[in-house]
């Protein structure tokens, strides 16, 4: 990673995660949780994959991040595609948050030299490319590697492909692509036993890795960090229409970021339980 990634990007993302998110941000989160009656997630997931009328615009996205930042959140996972608006404007917006880290989950078809150059200019963006059999992942990885971005691949998994992940094949692929990490996201149909198997594999690879790429089981690892920062777990996801959910891929629960502040949404969806 030190050899392959632009050092300004590596330093910025490292400081923004290690210091601003997990130290200063954690302090703010704990203070808010102790005084305001709701839990705060250490990171925020925003899915901009929908298209059509009524989707969040850039100003609304800025407002969400401003609110989250004030609550101590310095890390953002943002899924986008070609219908999510101008990705260059989005990257330029993220670059103004100098103490935050943005992990962009993007389809292979969006990866161009121009996009990678724009991401690199911000220094606080990492790119996660979805690995699919029908897309030229290697060409996208070569662009990201040549631009010296911190990047990885992400995989949707269920009972049909979990064995490929836990066998080490995926880790070898990411290593061959010169990526720094792999992100595993369970599908809605994934069985609990399958999730537990992938989680155990990702956890073991952190302790005794066979190859350099860092293995991340998305929801399990978010929760693991949350358990350190806060005594009560909290997950918040906002979709392209502003609907807020307190669990991955759940049905809208009537709370929308356009009609509620993020703090009000957390008070309603993640009230702090008496200990």
PDB file of C-alpha atoms in Angstrom:
ATOM      1  CA  UNK A   1       0.000   0.000   0.000  1.00  0.00           C
ATOM      2  CA  UNK A   2       2.786   2.423   0.862  1.00  0.00           C
ATOM      3  CA  UNK A   3       4.421   1.715  -2.500  1.00  0.00           C
ATOM      4  CA  UNK A   4       1.235   1.790  -4.589  1.00  0.00           C
ATOM      5  CA  UNK A   5      -0.881   4.615  -3.091  1.00  0.00           C
ATOM      6  CA  UNK A   6      -0.341   8.367  -3.390  1.00  0.00           C
ATOM      7  CA  UNK A   7       1.172   9.417  -0.065  1.00  0.00           C
ATOM      8  CA  UNK A   8      -1.011  12.509   0.393  1.00  0.00           C
ATOM      9  CA  UNK A   9      -4.089  10.330  -0.077  1.00  0.00           C
ATOM     10  CA  UNK A  10      -2.782   7.635   2.235  1.00  0.00           C
ATOM     11  CA  UNK A  11      -1.909  10.134   4.971  1.00  0.00           C
ATOM     12  CA  UNK A  12      -5.193  12.019   4.645  1.00  0.00           C
ATOM     13  CA  UNK A  13      -7.384   8.915   4.735  1.00  0.00           C
ATOM     14  CA  UNK A  14      -5.322   7.418   7.560  1.00  0.00           C
ATOM     15  CA  UNK A  15      -5.541  10.532   9.725  1.00  0.00           C
ATOM     16  CA  UNK A  16      -9.221  11.097   8.919  1.00  0.00           C
ATOM     17  CA  UNK A  17     -10.101   7.541   9.905  1.00  0.00           C
ATOM     18  CA  UNK A  18      -7.695   6.978  12.780  1.00  0.00           C
ATOM     19  CA  UNK A  19      -7.724  10.405  14.399  1.00  0.00           C
ATOM     20  CA  UNK A  20     -10.791  12.366  13.317  1.00  0.00           C
ATOM     21  CA  UNK A  21     -13.218   9.425  13.130  1.00  0.00           C
ATOM     22  CA  UNK A  22     -11.999   6.951  15.743  1.00  0.00           C
ATOM     23  CA  UNK A  23     -10.582   9.460  18.243  1.00  0.00           C
ATOM     24  CA  UNK A  24     -12.028  12.977  17.995  1.00  0.00           C
ATOM     25  CA  UNK A  25     -15.255  11.819  16.374  1.00  0.00           C
ATOM     26  CA  UNK A  26     -15.684   9.030  18.900  1.00  0.00           C
ATOM     27  CA  UNK A  27     -15.346  11.583  21.713  1.00  0.00           C
ATOM     28  CA  UNK A  28     -18.118  13.734  20.219  1.00  0.00           C
ATOM     29  CA  UNK A  29     -20.340  10.691  19.648  1.00  0.00           C
ATOM     30  CA  UNK A  30     -19.963   9.543  23.257  1.00  0.00           C
ATOM     31  CA  UNK A  31     -20.754  13.022  24.567  1.00  0.00           C
ATOM     32  CA  UNK A  32     -23.886  13.281  22.405  1.00  0.00           C
ATOM     33  CA  UNK A  33     -25.055   9.795  23.352  1.00  0.00           C
ATOM     34  CA  UNK A  34     -24.638  10.636  27.051  1.00  0.00           C
ATOM     35  CA  UNK A  35     -26.657  13.853  26.876  1.00  0.00           C
ATOM     36  CA  UNK A  36     -29.157  13.724  24.007  1.00  0.00           C
ATOM     37  CA  UNK A  37     -30.877  10.354  24.374  1.00  0.00           C
ATOM     38  CA  UNK A  38     -29.955   8.679  21.086  1.00  0.00           C
ATOM     39  CA  UNK A  39     -27.151   6.581  19.613  1.00  0.00           C
ATOM     40  CA  UNK A  40     -24.892   7.846  16.835  1.00  0.00           C
ATOM     41  CA  UNK A  41     -23.237   5.576  14.239  1.00  0.00           C
ATOM     42  CA  UNK A  42     -19.511   6.090  13.691  1.00  0.00           C
ATOM     43  CA  UNK A  43     -20.086   6.027   9.908  1.00  0.00           C
ATOM     44  CA  UNK A  44     -22.988   6.789   7.598  1.00  0.00           C
ATOM     45  CA  UNK A  45     -24.143   4.749   4.588  1.00  0.00           C
ATOM     46  CA  UNK A  46     -25.835   6.604   1.727  1.00  0.00           C
ATOM     47  CA  UNK A  47     -27.220   4.724  -1.284  1.00  0.00           C
ATOM     48  CA  UNK A  48     -27.726   6.909  -4.362  1.00  0.00           C
ATOM     49  CA  UNK A  49     -28.497   4.017  -6.704  1.00  0.00           C
ATOM     50  CA  UNK A  50     -32.050   5.039  -7.571  1.00  0.00           C
ATOM     51  CA  UNK A  51     -32.873   7.212 -10.541  1.00  0.00           C
ATOM     52  CA  UNK A  52     -35.686   9.485 -11.588  1.00  0.00           C
ATOM     53  CA  UNK A  53     -37.490  12.381  -9.964  1.00  0.00           C
ATOM     54  CA  UNK A  54     -37.260  12.997  -6.266  1.00  0.00           C
ATOM     55  CA  UNK A  55     -33.679  11.844  -5.710  1.00  0.00           C
ATOM     56  CA  UNK A  56     -31.361  13.711  -3.384  1.00  0.00           C
ATOM     57  CA  UNK A  57     -29.529  16.568  -5.043  1.00  0.00           C
ATOM     58  CA  UNK A  58     -26.051  17.870  -4.276  1.00  0.00           C
ATOM     59  CA  UNK A  59     -27.242  20.541  -1.842  1.00  0.00           C
ATOM     60  CA  UNK A  60     -29.268  17.976   0.086  1.00  0.00           C
ATOM     61  CA  UNK A  61     -26.267  15.660   0.189  1.00  0.00           C
ATOM     62  CA  UNK A  62     -24.164  18.529   1.552  1.00  0.00           C
ATOM     63  CA  UNK A  63     -26.779  19.186   4.244  1.00  0.00           C
ATOM     64  CA  UNK A  64     -26.781  15.522   5.296  1.00  0.00           C
ATOM     65  CA  UNK A  65     -23.005  15.472   5.635  1.00  0.00           C
ATOM     66  CA  UNK A  66     -23.024  18.774   7.543  1.00  0.00           C
ATOM     67  CA  UNK A  67     -25.515  17.336  10.035  1.00  0.00           C
ATOM     68  CA  UNK A  68     -23.610  14.054  10.362  1.00  0.00           C
ATOM     69  CA  UNK A  69     -20.299  15.869  10.768  1.00  0.00           C
ATOM     70  CA  UNK A  70     -21.734  17.921  13.640  1.00  0.00           C
ATOM     71  CA  UNK A  71     -22.669  14.634  15.357  1.00  0.00           C
ATOM     72  CA  UNK A  72     -19.068  13.349  15.162  1.00  0.00           C
ATOM     73  CA  UNK A  73     -19.375  11.243  11.980  1.00  0.00           C
ATOM     74  CA  UNK A  74     -16.259  11.489   9.804  1.00  0.00           C
ATOM     75  CA  UNK A  75     -16.606   8.364   7.638  1.00  0.00           C
ATOM     76  CA  UNK A  76     -19.065   7.848   4.773  1.00  0.00           C
ATOM     77  CA  UNK A  77     -19.885   4.852   2.544  1.00  0.00           C
ATOM     78  CA  UNK A  78     -21.619   6.079  -0.594  1.00  0.00           C
ATOM     79  CA  UNK A  79     -22.979   3.817  -3.344  1.00  0.00           C
ATOM     80  CA  UNK A  80     -23.494   5.567  -6.676  1.00  0.00           C
ATOM     81  CA  UNK A  81     -23.942   4.827 -10.368  1.00  0.00           C
ATOM     82  CA  UNK A  82     -24.439   6.664 -13.657  1.00  0.00           C
ATOM     83  CA  UNK A  83     -27.887   7.909 -12.594  1.00  0.00           C
ATOM     84  CA  UNK A  84     -26.716   9.424  -9.293  1.00  0.00           C
ATOM     85  CA  UNK A  85     -25.926  12.871 -10.708  1.00  0.00           C
ATOM     86  CA  UNK A  86     -22.628  14.489 -11.629  1.00  0.00           C
ATOM     87  CA  UNK A  87     -20.001  12.372  -9.889  1.00  0.00           C
ATOM     88  CA  UNK A  88     -17.340  15.034 -10.424  1.00  0.00           C
ATOM     89  CA  UNK A  89     -19.426  17.619  -8.530  1.00  0.00           C
ATOM     90  CA  UNK A  90     -19.951  15.025  -5.825  1.00  0.00           C
ATOM     91  CA  UNK A  91     -16.214  14.373  -5.504  1.00  0.00           C
ATOM     92  CA  UNK A  92     -15.502  18.108  -5.404  1.00  0.00           C
ATOM     93  CA  UNK A  93     -18.030  18.435  -2.577  1.00  0.00           C
ATOM     94  CA  UNK A  94     -16.413  15.616  -0.608  1.00  0.00           C
ATOM     95  CA  UNK A  95     -13.024  17.253  -1.009  1.00  0.00           C
ATOM     96  CA  UNK A  96     -14.225  20.254   1.015  1.00  0.00           C
ATOM     97  CA  UNK A  97     -14.571  18.037   4.108  1.00  0.00           C
ATOM     98  CA  UNK A  98     -10.879  17.893   4.862  1.00  0.00           C
ATOM     99  CA  UNK A  99     -11.257  15.797   8.040  1.00  0.00           C
ATOM    100  CA  UNK A 100     -13.575  13.132   6.566  1.00  0.00           C
ATOM    101  CA  UNK A 101     -13.070   9.885   4.639  1.00  0.00           C
ATOM    102  CA  UNK A 102     -15.345   8.896   1.751  1.00  0.00           C
ATOM    103  CA  UNK A 103     -15.544   5.349   0.406  1.00  0.00           C
ATOM    104  CA  UNK A 104     -17.257   5.335  -2.991  1.00  0.00           C
ATOM    105  CA  UNK A 105     -18.903   2.083  -4.141  1.00  0.00           C
ATOM    106  CA  UNK A 106     -19.033   2.323  -7.932  1.00  0.00           C
ATOM    107  CA  UNK A 107     -19.771   0.062 -10.909  1.00  0.00           C
ATOM    108  CA  UNK A 108     -16.899  -0.845 -13.205  1.00  0.00           C
ATOM    109  CA  UNK A 109     -18.348   1.155 -16.088  1.00  0.00           C
ATOM    110  CA  UNK A 110     -17.904   4.451 -14.239  1.00  0.00           C
ATOM    111  CA  UNK A 111     -14.161   4.088 -13.767  1.00  0.00           C
ATOM    112  CA  UNK A 112     -12.282   6.376 -16.150  1.00  0.00           C
ATOM    113  CA  UNK A 113      -8.946   8.144 -15.963  1.00  0.00           C
ATOM    114  CA  UNK A 114     -10.798  11.460 -15.548  1.00  0.00           C
ATOM    115  CA  UNK A 115     -12.844  10.153 -12.631  1.00  0.00           C
ATOM    116  CA  UNK A 116      -9.771   8.649 -10.950  1.00  0.00           C
ATOM    117  CA  UNK A 117      -7.837  11.897 -11.408  1.00  0.00           C
ATOM    118  CA  UNK A 118     -10.659  13.880  -9.827  1.00  0.00           C
ATOM    119  CA  UNK A 119     -10.850  11.475  -6.878  1.00  0.00           C
ATOM    120  CA  UNK A 120      -7.098  11.662  -6.371  1.00  0.00           C
ATOM    121  CA  UNK A 121      -7.225  15.461  -6.293  1.00  0.00           C
ATOM    122  CA  UNK A 122      -9.445  15.365  -3.191  1.00  0.00           C
ATOM    123  CA  UNK A 123      -7.061  13.094  -1.180  1.00  0.00           C
ATOM    124  CA  UNK A 124      -9.917  11.868   1.050  1.00  0.00           C
ATOM    125  CA  UNK A 125     -11.679   9.457  -1.347  1.00  0.00           C
ATOM    126  CA  UNK A 126     -11.170   5.698  -1.681  1.00  0.00           C
ATOM    127  CA  UNK A 127     -12.871   3.774  -4.486  1.00  0.00           C
ATOM    128  CA  UNK A 128     -14.567   0.381  -4.186  1.00  0.00           C
ATOM    129  CA  UNK A 129     -15.366  -1.295  -7.527  1.00  0.00           C
ATOM    130  CA  UNK A 130     -17.956  -4.030  -7.782  1.00  0.00           C
ATOM    131  CA  UNK A 131     -16.457  -7.245  -9.131  1.00  0.00           C
ATOM    132  CA  UNK A 132     -18.836  -8.864 -11.603  1.00  0.00           C
ATOM    133  CA  UNK A 133     -18.131 -11.607 -14.115  1.00  0.00           C
ATOM    134  CA  UNK A 134     -19.475  -9.643 -17.082  1.00  0.00           C
ATOM    135  CA  UNK A 135     -17.380  -6.510 -16.589  1.00  0.00           C
ATOM    136  CA  UNK A 136     -13.738  -5.743 -17.326  1.00  0.00           C
ATOM    137  CA  UNK A 137     -12.600  -5.328 -13.734  1.00  0.00           C
ATOM    138  CA  UNK A 138      -8.924  -5.512 -14.634  1.00  0.00           C
ATOM    139  CA  UNK A 139      -9.115  -2.454 -16.889  1.00  0.00           C
ATOM    140  CA  UNK A 140     -10.776  -0.434 -14.117  1.00  0.00           C
ATOM    141  CA  UNK A 141      -8.237  -1.669 -11.555  1.00  0.00           C
ATOM    142  CA  UNK A 142      -5.365  -0.686 -13.836  1.00  0.00           C
ATOM    143  CA  UNK A 143      -6.721   2.864 -14.074  1.00  0.00           C
ATOM    144  CA  UNK A 144      -7.064   3.167 -10.300  1.00  0.00           C
ATOM    145  CA  UNK A 145      -3.631   1.633  -9.705  1.00  0.00           C
ATOM    146  CA  UNK A 146      -1.982   3.869 -12.282  1.00  0.00           C
ATOM    147  CA  UNK A 147      -3.552   6.924 -10.617  1.00  0.00           C
ATOM    148  CA  UNK A 148      -2.247   5.658  -7.234  1.00  0.00           C
ATOM    149  CA  UNK A 149      -5.643   5.743  -5.566  1.00  0.00           C
ATOM    150  CA  UNK A 150      -6.488   3.691  -2.499  1.00  0.00           C
ATOM    151  CA  UNK A 151      -8.972   1.207  -3.940  1.00  0.00           C
ATOM    152  CA  UNK A 152     -10.545  -2.164  -3.434  1.00  0.00           C
ATOM    153  CA  UNK A 153     -13.222  -4.435  -4.852  1.00  0.00           C
ATOM    154  CA  UNK A 154     -16.589  -5.199  -3.341  1.00  0.00           C
ATOM    155  CA  UNK A 155     -18.619  -8.381  -3.615  1.00  0.00           C
ATOM    156  CA  UNK A 156     -22.277  -9.128  -2.970  1.00  0.00           C
ATOM    157  CA  UNK A 157     -22.436 -12.613  -1.486  1.00  0.00           C
ATOM    158  CA  UNK A 158     -24.947 -15.281  -0.569  1.00  0.00           C
ATOM    159  CA  UNK A 159     -24.986 -19.065  -0.328  1.00  0.00           C
ATOM    160  CA  UNK A 160     -24.101 -19.411  -4.028  1.00  0.00           C
ATOM    161  CA  UNK A 161     -20.696 -17.706  -3.937  1.00  0.00           C
ATOM    162  CA  UNK A 162     -19.565 -17.604  -0.299  1.00  0.00           C
ATOM    163  CA  UNK A 163     -17.253 -20.588  -0.840  1.00  0.00           C
ATOM    164  CA  UNK A 164     -15.337 -18.640  -3.478  1.00  0.00           C
ATOM    165  CA  UNK A 165     -14.708 -15.903  -0.932  1.00  0.00           C
ATOM    166  CA  UNK A 166     -13.697 -18.141   1.947  1.00  0.00           C
ATOM    167  CA  UNK A 167     -11.448 -20.306  -0.250  1.00  0.00           C
ATOM    168  CA  UNK A 168      -9.090 -17.366  -0.769  1.00  0.00           C
ATOM    169  CA  UNK A 169      -9.780 -17.008  -4.502  1.00  0.00           C
ATOM    170  CA  UNK A 170     -11.205 -13.516  -4.082  1.00  0.00           C
ATOM    171  CA  UNK A 171      -8.247 -12.378  -2.003  1.00  0.00           C
ATOM    172  CA  UNK A 172      -5.907 -13.649  -4.712  1.00  0.00           C
ATOM    173  CA  UNK A 173      -7.900 -11.790  -7.381  1.00  0.00           C
ATOM    174  CA  UNK A 174      -7.738  -8.514  -5.447  1.00  0.00           C
ATOM    175  CA  UNK A 175      -4.025  -9.012  -4.930  1.00  0.00           C
ATOM    176  CA  UNK A 176      -3.549  -9.581  -8.665  1.00  0.00           C
ATOM    177  CA  UNK A 177      -5.500  -6.399  -9.383  1.00  0.00           C
ATOM    178  CA  UNK A 178      -3.174  -4.543  -6.939  1.00  0.00           C
ATOM    179  CA  UNK A 179      -6.142  -3.521  -4.773  1.00  0.00           C
ATOM    180  CA  UNK A 180      -5.692  -2.804  -1.083  1.00  0.00           C
ATOM    181  CA  UNK A 181      -8.906  -4.308   0.292  1.00  0.00           C
ATOM    182  CA  UNK A 182     -11.988  -6.395  -0.428  1.00  0.00           C
ATOM    183  CA  UNK A 183     -15.441  -5.535   0.856  1.00  0.00           C
ATOM    184  CA  UNK A 184     -17.984  -8.347   1.373  1.00  0.00           C
ATOM    185  CA  UNK A 185     -21.662  -7.335   1.508  1.00  0.00           C
ATOM    186  CA  UNK A 186     -24.303 -10.010   2.218  1.00  0.00           C
ATOM    187  CA  UNK A 187     -27.352 -10.013  -0.033  1.00  0.00           C
ATOM    188  CA  UNK A 188     -30.872  -9.870   1.367  1.00  0.00           C
ATOM    189  CA  UNK A 189     -31.267 -13.610   0.699  1.00  0.00           C
ATOM    190  CA  UNK A 190     -28.063 -14.639   2.460  1.00  0.00           C
ATOM    191  CA  UNK A 191     -28.612 -17.203   5.224  1.00  0.00           C
ATOM    192  CA  UNK A 192     -27.270 -16.605   8.741  1.00  0.00           C
ATOM    193  CA  UNK A 193     -24.924 -19.585   8.499  1.00  0.00           C
ATOM    194  CA  UNK A 194     -23.434 -18.174   5.310  1.00  0.00           C
ATOM    195  CA  UNK A 195     -22.945 -14.752   6.883  1.00  0.00           C
ATOM    196  CA  UNK A 196     -21.235 -16.291   9.892  1.00  0.00           C
ATOM    197  CA  UNK A 197     -18.874 -18.220   7.613  1.00  0.00           C
ATOM    198  CA  UNK A 198     -17.780 -15.114   5.661  1.00  0.00           C
ATOM    199  CA  UNK A 199     -17.509 -13.043   8.830  1.00  0.00           C
ATOM    200  CA  UNK A 200     -15.259 -15.655  10.431  1.00  0.00           C
ATOM    201  CA  UNK A 201     -13.086 -15.757   7.310  1.00  0.00           C
ATOM    202  CA  UNK A 202     -12.707 -11.954   7.151  1.00  0.00           C
ATOM    203  CA  UNK A 203     -11.942 -11.811  10.861  1.00  0.00           C
ATOM    204  CA  UNK A 204      -9.295 -14.517  10.605  1.00  0.00           C
ATOM    205  CA  UNK A 205      -7.625 -12.840   7.627  1.00  0.00           C
ATOM    206  CA  UNK A 206      -7.160  -9.673   9.679  1.00  0.00           C
ATOM    207  CA  UNK A 207      -5.122 -11.597  12.239  1.00  0.00           C
ATOM    208  CA  UNK A 208      -3.169 -13.966   9.993  1.00  0.00           C
ATOM    209  CA  UNK A 209      -3.536 -12.774   6.394  1.00  0.00           C
ATOM    210  CA  UNK A 210      -2.384 -15.017   3.578  1.00  0.00           C
ATOM    211  CA  UNK A 211      -2.032 -12.100   1.146  1.00  0.00           C
ATOM    212  CA  UNK A 212      -1.768  -8.303   1.514  1.00  0.00           C
ATOM    213  CA  UNK A 213      -5.361  -7.184   0.668  1.00  0.00           C
ATOM    214  CA  UNK A 214      -7.408  -6.352   3.780  1.00  0.00           C
ATOM    215  CA  UNK A 215     -10.630  -8.379   4.094  1.00  0.00           C
ATOM    216  CA  UNK A 216     -13.750  -6.548   5.339  1.00  0.00           C
ATOM    217  CA  UNK A 217     -17.173  -7.997   6.050  1.00  0.00           C
ATOM    218  CA  UNK A 218     -19.109  -4.761   5.683  1.00  0.00           C
ATOM    219  CA  UNK A 219     -21.947  -4.898   8.218  1.00  0.00           C
ATOM    220  CA  UNK A 220     -20.123  -7.059  10.749  1.00  0.00           C
ATOM    221  CA  UNK A 221     -17.020  -4.859  10.762  1.00  0.00           C
ATOM    222  CA  UNK A 222     -19.032  -1.636  10.967  1.00  0.00           C
ATOM    223  CA  UNK A 223     -20.754  -3.112  14.017  1.00  0.00           C
ATOM    224  CA  UNK A 224     -17.436  -4.220  15.531  1.00  0.00           C
ATOM    225  CA  UNK A 225     -16.039  -0.683  15.396  1.00  0.00           C
ATOM    226  CA  UNK A 226     -19.336   0.695  16.680  1.00  0.00           C
ATOM    227  CA  UNK A 227     -19.151  -1.623  19.700  1.00  0.00           C
ATOM    228  CA  UNK A 228     -15.804  -0.055  20.636  1.00  0.00           C
ATOM    229  CA  UNK A 229     -16.904   3.552  20.163  1.00  0.00           C
ATOM    230  CA  UNK A 230     -20.339   3.097  21.747  1.00  0.00           C
ATOM    231  CA  UNK A 231     -21.763   0.589  24.191  1.00  0.00           C
ATOM    232  CA  UNK A 232     -24.894   0.284  22.030  1.00  0.00           C
ATOM    233  CA  UNK A 233     -24.799  -0.508  18.336  1.00  0.00           C
ATOM    234  CA  UNK A 234     -26.265   1.836  15.756  1.00  0.00           C
ATOM    235  CA  UNK A 235     -26.561   1.667  11.971  1.00  0.00           C
ATOM    236  CA  UNK A 236     -28.144   4.294   9.735  1.00  0.00           C
ATOM    237  CA  UNK A 237     -28.670   4.119   5.988  1.00  0.00           C
ATOM    238  CA  UNK A 238     -30.178   6.836   3.777  1.00  0.00           C
ATOM    239  CA  UNK A 239     -31.514   6.011   0.320  1.00  0.00           C
ATOM    240  CA  UNK A 240     -31.626   8.147  -2.827  1.00  0.00           C
ATOM    241  CA  UNK A 241     -35.032   9.574  -1.876  1.00  0.00           C
ATOM    242  CA  UNK A 242     -33.991  10.536   1.645  1.00  0.00           C
ATOM    243  CA  UNK A 243     -35.637   7.627   3.457  1.00  0.00           C
ATOM    244  CA  UNK A 244     -33.777   6.686   6.629  1.00  0.00           C
ATOM    245  CA  UNK A 245     -33.462   3.095   7.838  1.00  0.00           C
ATOM    246  CA  UNK A 246     -31.876   1.693  10.981  1.00  0.00           C
ATOM    247  CA  UNK A 247     -30.933  -1.632   9.358  1.00  0.00           C
ATOM    248  CA  UNK A 248     -29.602  -2.583   5.922  1.00  0.00           C
ATOM    249  CA  UNK A 249     -32.135  -2.953   3.094  1.00  0.00           C
ATOM    250  CA  UNK A 250     -35.212  -2.581   5.308  1.00  0.00           C
ATOM    251  CA  UNK A 251     -38.485  -1.097   4.195  1.00  0.00           C
ATOM    252  CA  UNK A 252     -38.918   2.677   4.626  1.00  0.00           C
ATOM    253  CA  UNK A 253     -40.149   3.395   8.127  1.00  0.00           C
ATOM    254  CA  UNK A 254     -41.668   6.822   7.583  1.00  0.00           C
ATOM    255  CA  UNK A 255     -38.595   8.839   8.545  1.00  0.00           C
ATOM    256  CA  UNK A 256     -37.179  10.994   5.771  1.00  0.00           C
ATOM    257  CA  UNK A 257     -34.144  13.249   5.961  1.00  0.00           C
ATOM    258  CA  UNK A 258     -36.113  15.942   4.128  1.00  0.00           C
ATOM    259  CA  UNK A 259     -38.686  16.155   6.912  1.00  0.00           C
ATOM    260  CA  UNK A 260     -36.466  15.210   9.872  1.00  0.00           C
ATOM    261  CA  UNK A 261     -33.050  16.379  10.942  1.00  0.00           C
ATOM    262  CA  UNK A 262     -30.517  13.570  11.265  1.00  0.00           C
ATOM    263  CA  UNK A 263     -30.602  14.049  15.048  1.00  0.00           C
ATOM    264  CA  UNK A 264     -34.412  13.709  15.071  1.00  0.00           C
ATOM    265  CA  UNK A 265     -34.161  10.607  12.867  1.00  0.00           C
ATOM    266  CA  UNK A 266     -31.687   9.042  15.294  1.00  0.00           C
ATOM    267  CA  UNK A 267     -33.863   9.948  18.274  1.00  0.00           C
ATOM    268  CA  UNK A 268     -36.750   8.123  16.606  1.00  0.00           C
ATOM    269  CA  UNK A 269     -34.850   5.152  15.144  1.00  0.00           C
ATOM    270  CA  UNK A 270     -31.961   4.718  17.582  1.00  0.00           C
ATOM    271  CA  UNK A 271     -33.096   5.841  21.050  1.00  0.00           C
ATOM    272  CA  UNK A 272     -30.560   5.128  23.744  1.00  0.00           C
ATOM    273  CA  UNK A 273     -31.605   2.313  26.054  1.00  0.00           C
ATOM    274  CA  UNK A 274     -31.049   2.531  29.789  1.00  0.00           C
ATOM    275  CA  UNK A 275     -27.967   0.578  30.859  1.00  0.00           C
TER     276      UNK A 275
END
